XYZ file of C-alpha atoms in Angstrom:
661
model
C -5.027 -73.331 -147.340
C -4.814 -69.528 -147.183
C -3.301 -69.699 -143.724
C -0.828 -72.382 -144.769
C 0.174 -70.290 -147.764
C 0.649 -67.232 -145.547
C 2.769 -69.190 -143.081
C 4.704 -71.493 -145.406
C 4.508 -69.861 -148.852
C 3.698 -73.086 -150.738
C 2.116 -72.306 -154.108
C 0.068 -75.509 -154.060
C -1.736 -74.110 -151.014
C -2.478 -70.883 -152.881
C -3.886 -72.893 -155.805
C -6.060 -74.995 -153.483
C -7.267 -71.870 -151.689
C -8.187 -70.244 -155.010
C -10.179 -73.264 -156.171
C -12.006 -73.529 -152.843
C -12.766 -69.802 -152.854
C -14.253 -69.949 -156.364
C -16.495 -72.866 -155.364
C -17.617 -71.077 -152.199
C -18.448 -67.864 -154.074
C -20.315 -69.748 -156.806
C -22.394 -71.489 -154.130
C -23.266 -68.143 -152.568
C -24.281 -66.754 -155.952
C -26.583 -69.730 -156.547
C -28.129 -69.061 -153.139
C -28.579 -65.422 -154.062
C -30.625 -66.229 -157.175
C -33.186 -68.013 -155.017
C -33.179 -65.419 -152.219
C -34.997 -64.763 -149.924
C -34.542 -67.865 -147.856
C -35.584 -68.952 -144.447
C -32.604 -69.395 -142.233
C -29.273 -67.786 -142.967
C -28.242 -68.615 -146.532
C -28.049 -64.983 -147.546
C -29.420 -63.666 -144.275
C -28.283 -60.729 -142.200
C -26.020 -62.622 -139.841
C -23.943 -65.459 -141.301
C -23.678 -64.287 -144.923
C -22.042 -60.918 -144.148
C -19.747 -62.685 -141.694
C -18.696 -65.132 -144.406
C -18.132 -62.250 -146.809
C -15.818 -60.498 -144.349
C -13.744 -63.674 -144.194
C -13.930 -64.224 -147.968
C -12.868 -60.632 -148.564
C -9.764 -61.040 -146.410
C -8.884 -64.339 -148.131
C -9.460 -62.815 -151.553
C -7.222 -59.885 -150.683
C -4.398 -62.355 -149.959
C -5.018 -64.356 -153.135
C -5.076 -61.281 -155.353
C -1.620 -60.469 -154.032
C -0.159 -63.755 -155.298
C 1.627 -63.167 -158.626
C 1.192 -66.808 -159.673
C -2.425 -66.261 -160.720
C -3.157 -65.141 -164.268
C -4.963 -61.930 -165.154
C -7.958 -64.010 -166.177
C -8.071 -65.805 -162.839
C -7.882 -62.523 -160.977
C -10.660 -61.073 -163.111
C -12.891 -64.110 -162.495
C -12.380 -63.848 -158.740
C -12.979 -60.103 -158.662
C -16.122 -60.486 -160.796
C -17.673 -62.864 -158.289
C -16.774 -60.603 -155.380
C -18.257 -57.645 -157.275
C -21.534 -59.498 -157.825
C -21.818 -60.342 -154.133
C -20.867 -56.777 -153.222
C -23.747 -55.463 -155.364
C -26.001 -57.994 -153.606
C -25.101 -56.930 -150.086
C -25.423 -53.252 -151.083
C -28.897 -53.754 -152.552
C -31.450 -51.597 -150.727
C -33.753 -54.596 -150.391
C -31.039 -56.707 -148.768
C -31.622 -55.037 -145.424
C -35.160 -53.623 -145.599
C -36.167 -50.984 -143.059
C -38.067 -51.966 -139.929
C -41.080 -50.031 -141.194
C -41.407 -52.708 -143.888
C -42.047 -55.236 -141.136
C -38.600 -56.806 -141.355
C -37.061 -57.834 -138.028
C -33.306 -57.312 -137.772
C -32.827 -59.705 -134.897
C -30.236 -58.746 -132.314
C -28.331 -55.483 -132.387
C -25.247 -57.246 -133.733
C -26.932 -58.518 -136.892
C -27.377 -55.291 -138.874
C -23.877 -54.427 -137.707
C -22.739 -57.578 -139.508
C -24.265 -56.290 -142.737
C -22.479 -52.976 -142.298
C -19.270 -54.904 -141.646
C -19.674 -57.039 -144.747
C -20.342 -53.975 -146.870
C -17.285 -52.233 -145.504
C -14.919 -55.165 -146.014
C -16.068 -55.680 -149.593
C -15.845 -51.983 -150.387
C -12.286 -51.893 -149.093
C -11.377 -54.975 -151.138
C -12.731 -53.389 -154.337
C -11.360 -49.934 -153.580
C -10.669 -49.278 -157.296
C -14.231 -50.206 -158.326
C -16.244 -47.395 -160.006
C -18.673 -47.458 -157.073
C -15.972 -47.687 -154.391
C -15.883 -44.023 -153.378
C -19.652 -43.938 -152.896
C -19.613 -47.248 -151.043
C -16.775 -46.201 -148.750
C -18.402 -42.844 -147.983
C -21.626 -44.653 -147.075
C -19.645 -47.121 -144.949
C -17.989 -44.329 -142.988
C -21.394 -42.703 -142.469
C -22.890 -45.977 -141.237
C -19.917 -46.846 -139.019
C -20.157 -43.361 -137.496
C -23.718 -44.167 -136.417
C -22.593 -47.549 -135.059
C -19.716 -46.028 -133.101
C -22.026 -43.400 -131.607
C -24.517 -46.108 -130.627
C -22.152 -48.712 -129.211
C -19.262 -46.714 -127.723
C -19.539 -43.972 -125.126
C -17.523 -40.804 -125.211
C -15.280 -42.217 -122.482
C -14.564 -45.345 -124.562
C -17.052 -47.457 -122.652
C -18.622 -50.241 -124.757
C -22.364 -50.818 -124.938
C -22.014 -54.510 -124.066
C -20.185 -56.803 -121.654
C -16.512 -57.662 -122.299
C -17.294 -60.726 -124.440
C -19.821 -59.054 -126.702
C -18.039 -55.727 -126.924
C -15.073 -57.571 -128.437
C -17.008 -60.180 -130.420
C -20.016 -58.439 -131.962
C -19.444 -54.709 -131.513
C -15.748 -53.954 -131.413
C -14.984 -56.963 -133.623
C -16.818 -56.114 -136.857
C -16.591 -52.349 -136.380
C -12.851 -52.207 -135.767
C -12.017 -54.928 -138.282
C -13.934 -53.122 -140.985
C -12.453 -49.746 -140.108
C -9.021 -51.339 -140.370
C -9.919 -52.560 -143.839
C -11.268 -49.148 -144.813
C -8.213 -47.447 -143.335
C -6.025 -49.505 -145.663
C -7.683 -47.821 -148.651
C -6.290 -44.464 -147.574
C -9.699 -42.835 -148.037
C -10.936 -42.311 -144.467
C -8.055 -40.532 -142.719
C -6.718 -41.043 -139.222
C -9.149 -43.213 -137.258
C -7.951 -41.708 -133.969
C -9.128 -38.278 -135.127
C -12.222 -39.486 -136.976
C -13.447 -41.773 -134.190
C -11.917 -40.582 -130.892
C -14.212 -42.798 -128.820
C -12.693 -45.863 -130.521
C -9.249 -44.676 -129.514
C -10.488 -44.472 -125.920
C -12.156 -47.897 -126.293
C -8.819 -49.371 -127.371
C -7.343 -48.045 -124.121
C -10.353 -49.432 -122.233
C -9.742 -52.988 -123.441
C -6.167 -52.727 -122.141
C -7.180 -51.146 -118.828
C -9.929 -53.677 -118.084
C -7.677 -56.743 -118.263
C -7.066 -58.510 -114.924
C -3.667 -59.941 -113.954
C -2.604 -63.283 -115.319
C -5.027 -65.947 -114.117
C -3.099 -68.879 -112.660
C -5.929 -71.232 -113.647
C -5.245 -70.643 -117.336
C -1.684 -69.343 -117.484
C -2.769 -66.166 -119.276
C -4.774 -62.992 -118.816
C -8.508 -63.510 -119.387
C -11.358 -61.051 -119.755
C -13.144 -60.099 -116.539
C -16.134 -62.443 -116.504
C -18.643 -59.616 -116.168
C -22.068 -60.057 -117.738
C -22.317 -62.819 -120.340
C -18.572 -63.422 -120.539
C -16.813 -66.755 -120.126
C -13.146 -67.727 -119.770
C -11.477 -66.213 -122.829
C -8.577 -64.032 -123.857
C -8.525 -60.585 -125.419
C -8.153 -61.440 -129.109
C -9.356 -58.091 -130.415
C -6.326 -56.310 -128.974
C -4.124 -58.018 -131.552
C -6.470 -57.148 -134.435
C -6.460 -53.437 -133.812
C -2.912 -52.719 -132.670
C -2.085 -51.692 -136.238
C -4.903 -49.150 -136.241
C -2.911 -46.923 -133.891
C 0.597 -47.836 -135.004
C 1.285 -44.341 -136.304
C -1.055 -42.145 -134.247
C -0.388 -43.736 -130.831
C 2.531 -46.187 -130.921
C 2.513 -46.564 -127.128
C -1.098 -47.767 -127.175
C -0.377 -49.985 -130.182
C 2.441 -51.611 -128.220
C 0.170 -52.087 -125.173
C -2.483 -53.693 -127.382
C 0.115 -56.053 -128.843
C 1.388 -56.927 -125.354
C -2.175 -57.610 -124.224
C -2.770 -59.912 -127.189
C 0.494 -61.796 -126.648
C -0.374 -62.386 -122.981
C -4.049 -63.274 -123.315
C -4.133 -66.325 -125.547
C -3.008 -64.910 -128.910
C -6.379 -65.610 -130.464
C -6.684 -65.187 -134.235
C -10.440 -65.616 -134.238
C -12.888 -62.909 -135.177
C -15.211 -61.646 -137.867
C -12.135 -61.171 -140.013
C -9.334 -63.493 -139.000
C -6.690 -61.510 -137.151
C -3.951 -63.080 -139.243
C -4.927 -60.696 -142.036
C -4.427 -57.615 -139.860
C -1.795 -58.588 -137.325
C 1.309 -56.468 -137.746
C 4.244 -58.384 -136.241
C 6.515 -55.356 -136.589
C 4.718 -53.553 -133.743
C 6.928 -53.922 -130.649
C 4.971 -55.106 -127.630
C 5.138 -52.727 -124.669
C 3.875 -53.794 -121.257
C 1.237 -51.186 -120.362
C 1.813 -48.927 -117.384
C -1.468 -49.766 -115.712
C -3.007 -47.772 -112.881
C -6.378 -47.287 -111.203
C -8.829 -45.714 -113.652
C -12.525 -44.919 -113.979
C -14.801 -45.272 -116.990
C -18.081 -43.663 -115.893
C -20.145 -45.589 -118.426
C -18.905 -48.951 -117.119
C -17.227 -48.704 -113.729
C -13.756 -48.535 -112.219
C -10.629 -50.694 -112.355
C -8.478 -50.406 -109.233
C -4.922 -51.753 -109.036
C -2.113 -52.267 -106.562
C 1.320 -53.464 -107.678
C 0.489 -53.663 -111.404
C 2.883 -55.854 -113.343
C 4.143 -57.692 -110.258
C 3.463 -61.342 -109.345
C 1.227 -60.213 -106.454
C -0.785 -57.598 -108.311
C -4.247 -56.834 -106.941
C -7.091 -55.805 -109.253
C -10.650 -54.800 -108.388
C -13.290 -54.155 -111.032
C -16.320 -52.303 -109.641
C -19.555 -52.192 -111.579
C -21.476 -48.940 -111.693
C -22.215 -47.203 -114.977
C -24.860 -45.578 -117.113
C -23.802 -46.797 -120.578
C -22.848 -50.487 -120.610
C -26.068 -52.519 -120.553
C -25.866 -55.063 -123.399
C -25.571 -58.643 -122.132
C -24.784 -57.291 -118.685
C -26.150 -58.699 -115.445
C -28.095 -57.027 -112.665
C -24.814 -56.381 -110.860
C -24.673 -52.695 -109.875
C -22.093 -52.353 -107.124
C -20.599 -55.752 -107.883
C -16.966 -56.631 -107.118
C -14.639 -58.676 -109.359
C -11.385 -59.195 -107.451
C -7.955 -60.678 -108.058
C -6.006 -60.359 -104.805
C -2.223 -60.640 -104.586
C -1.918 -62.384 -107.916
C -4.758 -64.899 -107.650
C -8.469 -64.948 -108.498
C -10.400 -64.457 -105.272
C -13.950 -63.070 -105.598
C -15.127 -63.176 -109.205
C -18.338 -63.034 -111.178
C -19.333 -66.529 -112.246
C -18.177 -67.344 -115.781
C -21.475 -69.071 -116.462
C -22.462 -67.287 -119.691
C -25.930 -68.736 -120.461
C -25.564 -72.316 -119.264
C -26.394 -71.825 -116.486
C -27.291 -68.151 -116.332
C -26.410 -66.102 -113.255
C -27.765 -62.680 -114.124
C -29.615 -61.825 -110.905
C -27.954 -59.729 -108.187
C -27.753 -62.533 -105.602
C -25.216 -64.334 -107.813
C -22.930 -61.287 -107.540
C -21.087 -59.617 -104.663
C -23.617 -56.844 -104.219
C -27.031 -56.175 -102.630
C -30.348 -57.900 -103.202
C -33.652 -57.721 -101.335
C -36.466 -59.699 -99.663
C -35.120 -63.231 -99.991
C -37.705 -65.931 -99.334
C -35.890 -69.259 -99.176
C -37.201 -72.691 -98.249
C -35.431 -74.454 -95.398
C -36.012 -77.736 -97.205
C -37.068 -78.284 -100.849
C -40.817 -77.815 -101.369
C -42.332 -80.067 -104.069
C -44.338 -78.318 -106.776
C -48.040 -78.720 -105.874
C -48.924 -79.234 -109.533
C -49.470 -77.198 -112.641
C -52.173 -74.589 -112.094
C -52.161 -74.966 -108.308
C -52.808 -71.705 -106.516
C -49.656 -71.965 -104.416
C -47.324 -72.810 -107.322
C -44.987 -69.926 -108.186
C -45.565 -70.336 -111.922
C -49.349 -70.243 -111.818
C -50.392 -67.304 -113.965
C -47.013 -67.241 -115.708
C -45.530 -69.122 -118.630
C -45.113 -72.652 -117.364
C -41.675 -73.820 -116.273
C -41.321 -77.539 -115.584
C -39.945 -77.883 -112.071
C -39.745 -80.487 -109.330
C -39.408 -78.018 -106.455
C -40.781 -74.569 -105.836
C -38.134 -71.905 -106.388
C -36.816 -69.492 -103.812
C -37.617 -65.870 -104.661
C -36.104 -62.429 -104.120
C -36.453 -58.890 -105.429
C -34.066 -57.629 -108.100
C -33.929 -53.904 -108.922
C -35.089 -52.925 -112.400
C -35.210 -49.716 -114.382
C -37.642 -47.086 -113.196
C -40.735 -47.741 -115.304
C -41.997 -44.216 -114.893
C -38.766 -42.663 -116.132
C -37.652 -45.548 -118.394
C -34.208 -44.992 -116.921
C -31.690 -47.814 -117.124
C -29.415 -45.655 -114.979
C -31.663 -46.340 -112.019
C -30.811 -50.035 -112.287
C -27.084 -49.776 -113.033
C -26.375 -46.665 -110.969
C -23.702 -44.055 -111.560
C -20.239 -43.351 -110.216
C -20.689 -40.196 -108.211
C -17.022 -39.906 -107.148
C -13.676 -41.543 -107.918
C -10.220 -40.919 -106.509
C -6.860 -42.629 -106.697
C -4.129 -41.624 -104.269
C -0.921 -43.170 -102.955
C -2.169 -45.519 -100.282
C -5.859 -45.830 -101.235
C -8.415 -45.662 -104.049
C -12.050 -44.664 -103.729
C -15.311 -45.233 -105.578
C -18.708 -43.870 -104.631
C -21.636 -45.315 -106.576
C -25.276 -44.312 -106.274
C -28.530 -45.744 -107.605
C -32.205 -44.980 -107.116
C -34.267 -47.879 -105.810
C -37.970 -47.769 -106.610
C -38.951 -50.605 -108.974
C -38.216 -54.299 -108.428
C -38.989 -57.625 -110.042
C -39.794 -60.753 -108.021
C -37.574 -63.424 -109.548
C -37.176 -67.161 -108.883
C -33.890 -68.956 -108.226
C -32.547 -72.236 -106.906
C -29.646 -72.897 -104.600
C -27.180 -75.690 -105.209
C -28.665 -79.078 -105.975
C -32.273 -77.890 -106.370
C -32.360 -76.744 -109.988
C -31.265 -74.140 -112.498
C -30.151 -70.924 -110.766
C -32.256 -68.862 -113.192
C -35.493 -70.832 -113.746
C -37.386 -68.772 -116.319
C -39.050 -69.309 -119.680
C -39.222 -66.996 -122.659
C -41.781 -64.217 -122.528
C -42.418 -64.763 -118.819
C -43.500 -61.584 -117.055
C -42.660 -61.733 -113.380
C -44.414 -59.716 -110.699
C -43.230 -56.137 -110.355
C -43.118 -54.180 -107.112
C -43.118 -50.401 -106.773
C -41.975 -48.994 -103.450
C -44.206 -46.544 -101.660
C -41.032 -44.987 -100.240
C -38.268 -44.980 -102.886
C -34.710 -44.418 -101.664
C -31.239 -43.774 -103.035
C -28.618 -46.412 -102.353
C -25.026 -45.243 -101.854
C -22.182 -47.776 -101.962
C -18.663 -46.587 -101.126
C -15.424 -48.499 -101.614
C -12.033 -47.786 -100.079
C -9.310 -49.933 -101.625
C -6.536 -49.557 -99.075
C -3.149 -50.147 -100.721
C 0.352 -50.737 -99.444
C 3.663 -49.759 -101.016
C 4.328 -53.481 -101.353
C 1.962 -55.685 -103.397
C 2.476 -58.292 -100.653
C 1.427 -55.868 -97.917
C -2.053 -54.955 -96.656
C -4.134 -54.447 -99.792
C -7.778 -54.794 -98.832
C -11.321 -53.542 -99.405
C -13.745 -51.665 -97.193
C -17.351 -51.441 -98.423
C -20.033 -49.208 -96.893
C -23.680 -49.280 -98.000
C -26.025 -46.470 -96.997
C -29.741 -47.294 -97.389
C -31.244 -44.234 -95.708
C -34.906 -43.971 -96.627
C -35.444 -47.699 -97.036
C -38.608 -48.482 -95.091
C -39.956 -51.542 -96.909
C -37.196 -53.953 -97.955
C -34.965 -56.421 -96.149
C -31.571 -55.943 -97.833
C -28.960 -58.663 -98.180
C -25.209 -58.211 -98.717
C -23.701 -61.113 -100.700
C -20.017 -61.961 -100.979
C -18.889 -64.811 -103.230
C -15.350 -66.177 -102.969
C -13.320 -68.801 -104.834
C -12.816 -70.774 -101.634
C -12.752 -74.402 -100.569
C -14.382 -73.605 -97.250
C -15.902 -70.785 -95.229
C -16.099 -70.811 -91.436
C -17.533 -68.588 -88.727
C -14.465 -67.061 -87.034
C -16.468 -65.423 -84.252
C -17.435 -61.866 -83.400
C -19.214 -61.256 -86.723
C -16.248 -62.399 -88.829
C -15.811 -65.206 -91.355
C -12.808 -66.841 -92.948
C -12.756 -68.121 -96.513
C -10.064 -70.704 -97.233
C -8.997 -69.718 -100.712
C -8.484 -72.113 -103.607
C -5.218 -70.538 -104.756
C -3.173 -69.757 -101.641
C -4.859 -66.534 -100.535
C -7.501 -66.656 -97.789
C -10.048 -63.919 -97.130
C -11.174 -62.573 -93.764
C -14.578 -60.888 -93.747
C -15.414 -58.578 -90.836
C -19.028 -57.384 -90.529
C -19.071 -54.052 -88.725
C -22.655 -53.180 -89.670
C -25.222 -54.484 -88.936
C -23.842 -55.402 -85.534
C -26.342 -58.259 -85.176
C -28.684 -60.301 -87.322
C -28.823 -63.299 -89.619
C -25.828 -64.442 -91.672
C -26.227 -67.224 -94.213
C -23.401 -69.449 -95.464
C -23.787 -71.145 -98.813
C -22.105 -72.374 -101.952
C -22.738 -72.688 -105.642
C -20.828 -74.000 -108.624
C -21.270 -74.950 -112.224
C -19.781 -76.822 -115.121
C -19.668 -74.342 -117.960
C -21.912 -75.539 -120.765
C -20.927 -72.792 -123.191
C -18.081 -73.650 -125.584
C -16.994 -76.596 -123.448
C -15.655 -74.622 -120.478
C -14.531 -76.007 -117.133
C -15.891 -76.031 -113.613
C -16.092 -73.282 -111.010
C -17.183 -73.384 -107.361
C -17.516 -70.532 -104.890
C -18.531 -70.085 -101.250
C -21.022 -67.487 -100.052
C -21.526 -65.287 -97.016
C -24.843 -63.430 -97.164
C -25.533 -60.824 -94.473
C -29.140 -59.758 -93.902
C -30.174 -56.307 -92.785
C -33.437 -54.707 -91.731
C -36.027 -52.507 -93.392
C -35.095 -49.559 -91.230
C -32.745 -47.478 -93.333
C -29.667 -49.172 -91.889
C -26.883 -50.325 -94.134
C -23.759 -52.451 -94.259
C -20.115 -51.852 -93.420
C -17.656 -54.656 -94.174
C -13.876 -55.121 -94.215
C -12.520 -57.728 -96.647
C -8.904 -58.605 -95.917
C -6.961 -61.101 -98.116
C -3.840 -62.757 -96.721
C -1.740 -65.869 -96.902
C -2.677 -68.496 -94.272
C 0.511 -67.943 -92.259
C 0.163 -64.154 -92.156
C -1.388 -62.415 -89.128
C -5.098 -61.784 -89.029
C -5.986 -58.110 -88.503
C -8.118 -56.825 -85.668
C -11.094 -54.723 -86.802
C -12.804 -52.309 -84.417
C -15.919 -50.217 -85.010
C -15.827 -46.672 -83.607
C -17.932 -43.509 -83.622
C -21.267 -45.314 -83.916
C -20.032 -47.333 -86.859
C -18.806 -44.386 -88.896
C -15.125 -45.153 -88.349
C -13.325 -48.468 -88.791
C -9.980 -49.232 -87.174
C -7.815 -51.985 -88.671
C -4.922 -53.013 -86.415
C -1.920 -54.969 -87.716
C 1.320 -55.890 -85.938
C 3.297 -53.042 -87.478
C 0.651 -50.448 -88.353
C -2.846 -49.151 -87.645
C -5.374 -47.825 -90.166
C -8.464 -45.699 -89.651
C -11.022 -45.671 -92.493
C -13.887 -43.213 -92.789
C -16.699 -43.860 -95.275
C -19.813 -41.767 -94.714
C -22.594 -40.685 -97.032
C -22.637 -37.224 -95.433
C -19.737 -35.246 -93.925
C -18.837 -36.099 -90.329
C -15.909 -35.560 -87.975
C -14.533 -38.555 -86.063
C -11.497 -39.039 -83.825
C -9.627 -41.900 -82.193
C -6.290 -41.507 -80.462
C -3.899 -39.657 -82.800
C -6.280 -39.851 -85.764
C -8.844 -37.238 -86.744
C -10.865 -37.529 -89.953
C -13.440 -35.030 -91.258
C -15.487 -35.367 -94.455
C -16.977 -38.365 -96.238
C -14.014 -40.531 -97.261
C -10.535 -40.621 -95.744
C -7.827 -43.012 -94.556
C -5.178 -42.480 -91.888
C -2.229 -44.844 -91.481
C 0.229 -44.906 -88.603
C 3.209 -47.242 -88.387
C 4.748 -48.626 -85.220
C 7.857 -46.475 -85.733
C 5.723 -43.302 -85.623
C 5.530 -42.570 -89.339
C 2.099 -41.580 -90.630
C 0.125 -41.015 -93.829
C -3.140 -39.121 -94.251
C -5.277 -39.649 -97.347
C -8.325 -37.630 -98.364
C -10.417 -39.594 -100.851
C -12.867 -36.686 -101.048
C -12.731 -33.125 -99.782
C -12.181 -32.743 -96.042
C -9.470 -32.831 -93.409
C -7.359 -35.631 -91.971
C -4.706 -35.615 -89.292
C -2.468 -38.004 -87.418
C -0.671 -36.278 -84.578
C 1.122 -33.259 -86.044
C 0.598 -34.384 -89.646
C -2.449 -32.527 -91.007
C -3.974 -32.314 -94.475
C -6.903 -30.138 -95.507
C -8.146 -30.051 -99.108
C -11.299 -29.580 -101.138
C -10.070 -32.308 -103.505
C -8.594 -35.792 -103.011
C -5.012 -35.535 -101.751
C -2.466 -37.372 -99.609
C 0.451 -36.495 -97.359
C 3.057 -38.770 -95.842
C 5.858 -38.334 -93.354
């Protein structure tokens, strides 16, 4: 009724909404007199959430002049009682009293409920004290859940739903009281987070006809609803960002859902402005690389390395999430929890020591010595799972960074972008999994402790990306990935690439062709290792979370050796009728040459500085690209300090730079 009244202005809807609100508040008060309960009658999760919604509805109703002074007083009295309840010191007892707060989002809900109610009753005698306490609490929450670079603590879904949602909604409510000042100045990391949620958005997904969140971590197919909620927060202090947030909301589903319904905050007077997107890095999360932003054939690559975002994330350091030339191509599975695909082998990154059965092996029986689950919490299974090693945080240092890695270098230049990620590899967990048709991809039970492995010879993994870009979004826009595993003496690494493809075929000479599902195929050229096992596979799911759809991808998994060697791969997307490039490995694998009908590229990716030459091209340093067109024009690109030359065109710089004839 409140929404109908807002949209249509019918007084009978306002009257119905008032009557329903009074009944709902009276029911909550009855619950409160018999508190504490089991469950969530006046618990720390649902009740504060309800109160945020009730506060926004009440705010609308109190603005309707048709209600009498007595009716307003009765409504405010009930809200005041419930406000005193949620502010009671015993409502959220400290952990030292033995009270479990549940997940990290739950006490945040209480803080959100307190803030919304305090803003609603901003003329209450206790309001100033309440609001001051709210700002103090929200300051702690912002420091905990948002990095200085704007990076969220959790994956895209949860950063918008349970961190950014209640925090930003409540700060909007508090801002409306005029008692907390400019949020951009008070909470600069939230201003940067607002830019982050614009920057992270992929191009429009042709499967849904809108932009959806990158399905990283526990994120499913969904739009960016929060961007519409918070556009008004920066209307005055950063109108350009406010317009970009509004544009993002309009083009990603226009959701009005949230802890406080967005209809109560949405400011339709903010003019939408299409954001001027570019390649950017957020060290706490990763990098977002773009070519041709805003065009029908935009390319977008999200690369996962970061030392801040860990909540509801997967074991996906170095993972690639790729929309190529306007279509989804190589994405993280949008499987949320049902099924769960958290382990590294379900992502386009590295994993280790795969032990797979050639044919399904029946479980020998509960308690049998050769059953995987003997000695662990029992998991009912028909077949024995395959197993592999997944990197985990260094137990000695308790460092999550050693699982997620860090971005050691980033550069964006005309013609190419660059990311260098690094991660220590010492501790691993031996995890079970099933391939298609055998069982759940993540067969675990609560409180199961899997075997841990500590390497006698730890090593540091370096993964470098060159995203080679063309002036035209329809031109050669492709990825080169180089993994350096120097020091690895114990593990058999595996390089996985997942692609939204209908088929994958061996194209000969260590190359594979994925037939894409949406008009763009992908050629995969394996330059390193030059020999060895390559596994083709597939996996798909029907999303069980919130009634989602189906998704199927094809796999190429390249196996290496426990000898310190690494991987070097070219991934080239193209339309089926377009020419296939020729890829040549030079200088003992340190230099890749990509030959096309009208141009030739040389790509250097090396962990340590080297100097390599081929014909007119000379590249010195760790990361560089040289392009030469058939008409003699050339471009040299330094993605890190060094020197690059093509004929007479020479560039030397200690920093990333580019030069073009």
